[in-house]
Coordinates of C-alpha atoms in Angstrom, one line a residue:
X1 CA 1.8 15.8 -15.6
X2 CA 1.4 16.5 -11.8
X3 CA 3.8 19.0 -10.3
X4 CA 4.1 19.7 -6.5
X5 CA 6.2 22.7 -5.7
X6 CA 7.9 22.3 -2.3
X7 CA 8.9 25.0 0.2
X8 CA 11.3 24.2 3.0
X9 CA 8.2 23.9 5.3
X10 CA 6.7 21.3 2.9
X11 CA 9.9 19.3 2.8
X12 CA 9.8 19.2 6.6
X13 CA 6.2 17.9 6.5
X14 CA 6.8 14.9 4.2
X15 CA 5.4 12.0 6.3
X16 CA 4.3 8.4 5.8
X17 CA 1.2 6.5 6.6
X18 CA -0.6 3.5 5.2
X19 CA -4.2 2.4 5.2
X20 CA -6.0 -0.9 5.4
X21 CA -9.0 0.8 3.8
X22 CA -6.9 2.0 0.8
X23 CA -5.5 -1.5 0.3
X24 CA -9.0 -2.9 0.4
X25 CA -10.4 -0.4 -2.1
X26 CA -7.5 -0.9 -4.4
X27 CA -7.8 -4.6 -4.2
X28 CA -11.3 -4.3 -5.8
X29 CA -9.6 -2.8 -8.8
X30 CA -7.3 -5.9 -9.0
X31 CA -10.3 -8.2 -8.9
X32 CA -11.9 -6.2 -11.7
X33 CA -8.9 -6.5 -13.9
X34 CA -6.5 -9.3 -12.8
X35 CA -4.6 -9.2 -16.1
X36 CA -3.5 -5.6 -15.4
X37 CA -2.2 -6.6 -12.0
X38 CA -0.6 -9.9 -12.7
X39 CA 1.7 -9.7 -9.7
X40 CA -1.4 -10.2 -7.5
X41 CA -2.8 -13.3 -9.3
X42 CA -1.9 -15.6 -6.3
X43 CA -4.1 -13.4 -4.1
X44 CA -6.9 -13.3 -6.7
X45 CA -7.0 -17.1 -6.9
X46 CA -7.0 -17.3 -3.1
X47 CA -9.6 -14.6 -2.6
X48 CA -12.2 -15.5 -5.1
X49 CA -13.4 -18.7 -3.4
X50 CA -13.7 -16.7 -0.1
X51 CA -16.1 -14.3 -1.8
X52 CA -18.6 -16.8 -2.9
X53 CA -22.0 -15.9 -1.5
X54 CA -21.0 -12.2 -0.9
X55 CA -22.6 -9.8 -3.4
X56 CA -20.0 -7.1 -3.9
X57 CA -21.9 -5.7 -6.9
X58 CA -22.3 -2.3 -5.3
X59 CA -18.6 -2.0 -4.6
X60 CA -17.8 -3.1 -8.2
X61 CA -20.2 -0.4 -9.4
X62 CA -18.3 2.4 -7.8
X63 CA -14.7 1.0 -8.0
X64 CA -14.2 0.3 -11.7
X65 CA -11.1 -1.4 -13.3
X66 CA -9.8 2.1 -14.2
X67 CA -10.7 5.8 -13.7
X68 CA -11.8 7.8 -10.8
X69 CA -12.5 6.2 -7.4
X70 CA -14.8 8.3 -5.2
X71 CA -12.7 10.1 -2.7
X72 CA -15.0 9.4 0.2
X73 CA -13.9 5.7 0.0
X74 CA -10.3 6.6 0.5
X75 CA -10.1 9.4 3.2
X76 CA -6.6 10.5 4.2
X77 CA -5.2 8.3 7.0
X78 CA -5.5 10.1 10.3
X79 CA -2.6 8.3 11.9
X80 CA 0.6 6.6 10.6
X81 CA -0.9 3.2 11.6
X82 CA -4.7 3.6 11.1
X83 CA -7.3 1.2 12.4
X84 CA -9.8 -0.2 9.8
X85 CA -12.8 0.2 12.1
X86 CA -11.9 3.9 12.6
X87 CA -11.5 4.3 8.9
X88 CA -14.9 2.8 8.1
X89 CA -16.4 5.2 10.7
X90 CA -14.8 8.1 8.7
X91 CA -16.5 6.7 5.6
X92 CA -19.8 6.5 7.3
X93 CA -19.5 10.1 8.4
X94 CA -19.3 11.4 4.9
X95 CA -22.0 14.1 4.2
X96 CA -24.7 12.7 1.8
X97 CA -24.2 15.5 -0.6
X98 CA -20.5 14.6 -1.0
X99 CA -21.4 11.0 -1.6
X100 CA -24.0 12.0 -4.3
X101 CA -21.6 14.4 -6.0
X102 CA -18.7 12.0 -6.2
X103 CA -20.9 9.2 -7.5
X104 CA -22.2 11.4 -10.2
X105 CA -18.6 12.5 -11.0
X106 CA -17.6 8.8 -11.2
X107 CA -20.4 8.2 -13.7
X108 CA -18.9 10.9 -16.1
X109 CA -15.8 8.8 -16.7
X110 CA -17.6 5.7 -17.7
X111 CA -20.8 4.5 -19.3
X112 CA -23.6 5.7 -16.9
X113 CA -25.6 2.8 -15.5
X114 CA -29.1 2.8 -13.9
X115 CA -27.6 1.3 -10.8
X116 CA -25.1 4.2 -10.4
X117 CA -27.8 6.8 -10.9
X118 CA -29.9 5.1 -8.3
X119 CA -27.0 5.0 -5.8
X120 CA -26.4 8.7 -6.3
X121 CA -30.1 9.5 -5.8
X122 CA -30.1 7.8 -2.3
X123 CA -26.7 8.6 -0.9
X124 CA -27.5 7.8 2.8
X125 CA -28.6 4.3 1.9
X126 CA -25.7 3.9 -0.5
X127 CA -23.2 4.9 2.1
X128 CA -24.5 2.4 4.6
X129 CA -24.5 -0.3 2.0
X130 CA -21.0 0.3 0.9
X131 CA -19.6 0.6 4.4
X132 CA -21.2 -2.6 5.4
X133 CA -20.0 -4.4 2.3
X134 CA -16.5 -3.1 2.9
X135 CA -16.4 -4.6 6.4
X136 CA -17.6 -8.0 5.1
X137 CA -15.3 -7.9 2.1
X138 CA -12.4 -7.2 4.5
X139 CA -13.2 -10.3 6.6
X140 CA -13.5 -12.6 3.6
X141 CA -10.8 -11.4 1.2
X142 CA -8.3 -9.2 3.0
X143 CA -8.0 -10.0 6.7
X144 CA -6.4 -13.4 6.2
X145 CA -3.6 -11.8 4.1
X146 CA -3.2 -8.6 6.0
X147 CA -0.2 -9.6 8.2
X148 CA 2.1 -10.1 5.2
X149 CA 0.8 -7.0 3.5
X150 CA 1.3 -5.0 6.7
X151 CA 4.8 -6.2 7.2
X152 CA 5.7 -5.1 3.6
X153 CA 4.2 -1.6 4.1
X154 CA 5.8 -1.1 7.5
X155 CA 9.2 -2.2 6.2
X156 CA 9.0 0.3 3.3
X157 CA 8.1 3.1 5.8
X158 CA 11.1 2.2 8.0
X159 CA 13.5 2.3 5.0
X160 CA 12.2 5.5 3.5
X161 CA 12.0 7.3 6.9
X162 CA 15.7 6.5 7.4
X163 CA 16.5 7.7 3.9
X164 CA 14.6 10.9 4.6
X165 CA 16.6 11.5 7.7
X166 CA 20.0 10.8 6.0
X167 CA 19.5 12.1 2.5
X168 CA 16.5 14.4 2.6
X169 CA 13.7 14.5 0.0
X170 CA 16.0 13.3 -2.8
X171 CA 16.7 10.1 -0.8
X172 CA 13.0 9.4 -0.6
X173 CA 11.8 10.3 -4.1
X174 CA 14.8 9.1 -6.0
X175 CA 13.6 5.5 -6.4
X176 CA 10.0 5.8 -5.5
X177 CA 8.6 4.9 -8.9
X178 CA 9.5 5.3 -12.5
X179 CA 6.7 7.8 -12.9
X180 CA 8.0 10.0 -10.1
X181 CA 10.9 12.4 -10.3
X182 CA 12.4 15.1 -8.0
X183 CA 14.4 18.1 -9.1
X184 CA 15.1 21.5 -7.6
X185 CA 12.3 21.4 -5.1
X186 CA 9.6 20.1 -7.5
X187 CA 8.1 16.7 -7.5
X188 CA 6.8 15.5 -10.8
X189 CA 4.4 12.6 -11.3
X190 CA 3.6 11.4 -14.8
X191 CA -0.2 11.1 -15.0
X192 CA -2.8 11.5 -17.7
X193 CA -4.2 14.7 -16.1
X194 CA -2.6 18.0 -15.1
X195 CA -2.0 19.9 -11.9
X196 CA 0.8 22.3 -10.9
X197 CA 0.9 24.2 -7.7
X198 CA 2.4 24.7 -4.2
X199 CA 1.6 22.6 -1.1
X200 CA 0.9 25.7 1.0
X201 CA 3.1 24.4 3.9
X202 CA 1.0 21.3 4.4
X203 CA 3.6 19.0 3.0
X204 CA 3.0 15.6 1.3
X205 CA 1.7 12.4 2.7
X206 CA 3.3 9.3 1.2
X207 CA 1.2 6.1 1.3
X208 CA 2.8 2.8 0.3
X209 CA 0.2 0.5 -1.2
X210 CA 0.7 -3.1 -2.4
X211 CA -2.4 -3.1 -4.5
X212 CA -1.7 0.2 -6.3
X213 CA 1.0 -1.7 -8.2
X214 CA 2.0 -1.2 -11.0
X215 CA 0.9 2.4 -10.9
X216 CA 0.8 5.4 -8.5
X217 CA -2.1 7.3 -7.3
X218 CA -2.2 11.1 -6.5
X219 CA -4.5 13.4 -4.6
X220 CA -3.9 17.1 -5.0
X221 CA -4.9 20.3 -3.1
X222 CA -7.4 21.5 -1.8
X223 CA -7.3 18.1 -0.3
X224 CA -4.2 17.0 1.7
X225 CA -1.7 16.2 -1.0
X226 CA -1.0 12.5 -1.1
X227 CA 1.0 10.1 -3.3
X228 CA 0.4 6.4 -3.1
X229 CA 3.1 4.2 -4.5
X230 CA 4.1 0.5 -4.6
X231 CA 6.4 -0.4 -1.7
X232 CA 9.9 -1.7 -2.2
X233 CA 9.8 -5.5 -2.4
X234 CA 6.2 -5.8 -3.5
X235 CA 7.3 -8.4 -6.1
X236 CA 8.0 -10.8 -3.2
X237 CA 4.6 -10.3 -1.5
X238 CA 3.1 -13.7 -2.5
X239 CA 6.3 -15.7 -2.8
X240 CA 6.7 -18.9 -0.8
X241 CA 9.9 -20.8 -0.3
X242 CA 13.5 -19.5 0.2
X243 CA 15.1 -17.2 -2.3
X244 CA 17.5 -18.7 -4.8
X245 CA 20.5 -17.6 -6.8
X246 CA 24.3 -18.0 -7.2
X247 CA 25.0 -15.1 -4.8
X248 CA 23.0 -16.8 -2.1
X249 CA 25.0 -20.0 -2.6
X250 CA 28.2 -18.1 -2.2
X251 CA 26.9 -16.4 0.9
X252 CA 25.7 -19.8 2.3
X253 CA 29.3 -21.1 2.1
X254 CA 30.3 -18.2 4.3
X255 CA 27.6 -18.0 7.0
X256 CA 25.5 -21.1 6.5
X257 CA 22.5 -21.9 4.2
X258 CA 19.7 -20.9 6.5
X259 CA 21.3 -17.6 7.6
X260 CA 22.1 -16.8 4.0
X261 CA 18.5 -17.3 3.1
X262 CA 17.4 -15.1 6.0
X263 CA 19.8 -12.3 5.1
X264 CA 18.8 -12.5 1.4
X265 CA 15.1 -12.5 2.3
X266 CA 15.6 -9.3 4.4
X267 CA 16.1 -7.3 1.2
X268 CA 12.7 -6.1 2.4
X269 CA 12.0 -5.8 6.2
X270 CA 9.9 -8.6 7.6
X271 CA 8.7 -10.1 10.9
X272 CA 9.8 -13.5 12.3
X273 CA 6.4 -14.9 11.4
X274 CA 6.6 -13.7 7.8
X275 CA 10.1 -15.0 7.4
X276 CA 9.1 -18.4 8.7
X277 CA 6.2 -18.5 6.3
X278 CA 8.3 -17.6 3.3
X279 CA 11.1 -20.1 4.2
X280 CA 8.9 -22.9 5.3
X281 CA 10.4 -23.3 8.7
X282 CA 9.3 -22.7 12.3
X283 CA 9.3 -19.2 13.9
X284 CA 11.6 -20.5 16.6
X285 CA 14.3 -21.6 14.1
X286 CA 14.1 -18.2 12.4
X287 CA 14.5 -16.4 15.8
X288 CA 17.6 -18.4 16.6
X289 CA 19.3 -17.5 13.3
X290 CA 18.2 -13.9 13.6
X291 CA 19.8 -13.8 17.0
X292 CA 23.2 -14.7 15.5
X293 CA 22.8 -12.3 12.6
X294 CA 21.9 -9.5 15.0
X295 CA 24.8 -10.2 17.3
X296 CA 27.1 -10.0 14.2
X297 CA 25.6 -6.6 13.4
X298 CA 24.0 -7.8 10.1
X299 CA 20.4 -7.2 11.0
X300 CA 18.5 -5.1 13.5
X301 CA 15.0 -5.1 14.9
X302 CA 12.4 -2.4 15.2
X303 CA 9.5 -2.9 17.6
X304 CA 6.1 -1.9 16.2
X305 CA 3.5 -2.5 18.9
X306 CA 3.8 -6.1 19.9
X307 CA 5.7 -7.1 16.8
X308 CA 9.4 -6.7 15.8
X309 CA 10.3 -6.0 12.2
X310 CA 13.8 -7.0 11.1
X311 CA 15.9 -5.1 8.6
X312 CA 19.4 -5.5 7.3
X313 CA 22.0 -3.1 8.6
X314 CA 24.4 -1.4 6.1
X315 CA 26.9 -4.2 6.9
X316 CA 24.2 -6.8 6.1
X317 CA 23.4 -5.0 2.8
X318 CA 27.1 -5.1 1.9
X319 CA 27.5 -8.7 2.7
X320 CA 24.3 -9.8 0.9
X321 CA 25.0 -7.7 -2.2
X322 CA 28.8 -8.2 -2.4

């Protein structure tokens, strides 16, 4: 069991970020064990042909299907919306002795292999090889799917940031994951290893991750304490076509089929492009219907850089769920 004991300063320093690098490293674990991550099978089937001709053996060697992942491959995100190129530069800047030590630690949790020992013996070369492979792996297997993953992660951050402002820590942690519980200023995470301690005023970084599903991942002090969890709506990530159900049919009779589909789809925030993809219509058609829903106070938009992410208002939630 992991126990994080919060002071008022720690609660004030709960913050969110997500990381393209973390998603990429976690996706390697999905490729290594698709049966344990069945939700992502559509991505596995799409990504494998794209990886033909790319030898990701060194990445598979250090990111096994289970167990410890070297921390230098998943540095704490420096900003709420990190850039992959900057994250890879952080990886490349890892001191060689840290690379060697973490690779040797990785070997303890599994059957040691000559390849892993050789990688630990030449950390500078290993680091360069891994960083280069990560960049190529991203281009082949992750970049084409990143917009929909990013929308899901940003939507989760929007919802939980609002919950934090309205309900405090209990509003954030209450439905984070079945392995996570919050009581009397202590956050407990059900894991196979043990830690109990304070956060020393540094707070907790929460990192939604699609590819960490169905589990959570924890980093404890003396590092920046972090908790990576599956975002709300991850089950819809690879869906295509409009949502179905009796409730949607009843809603369609009230506001029209397409607008009912949009309002139902916005159970998780999404961009116009993502909504158009999921519903099989043009982005222009989605924009017109969103304009009506927005004018009626059922959805609202949040600008994130050049994109707008749409989310249901409380009135929209009540109508869609009623």
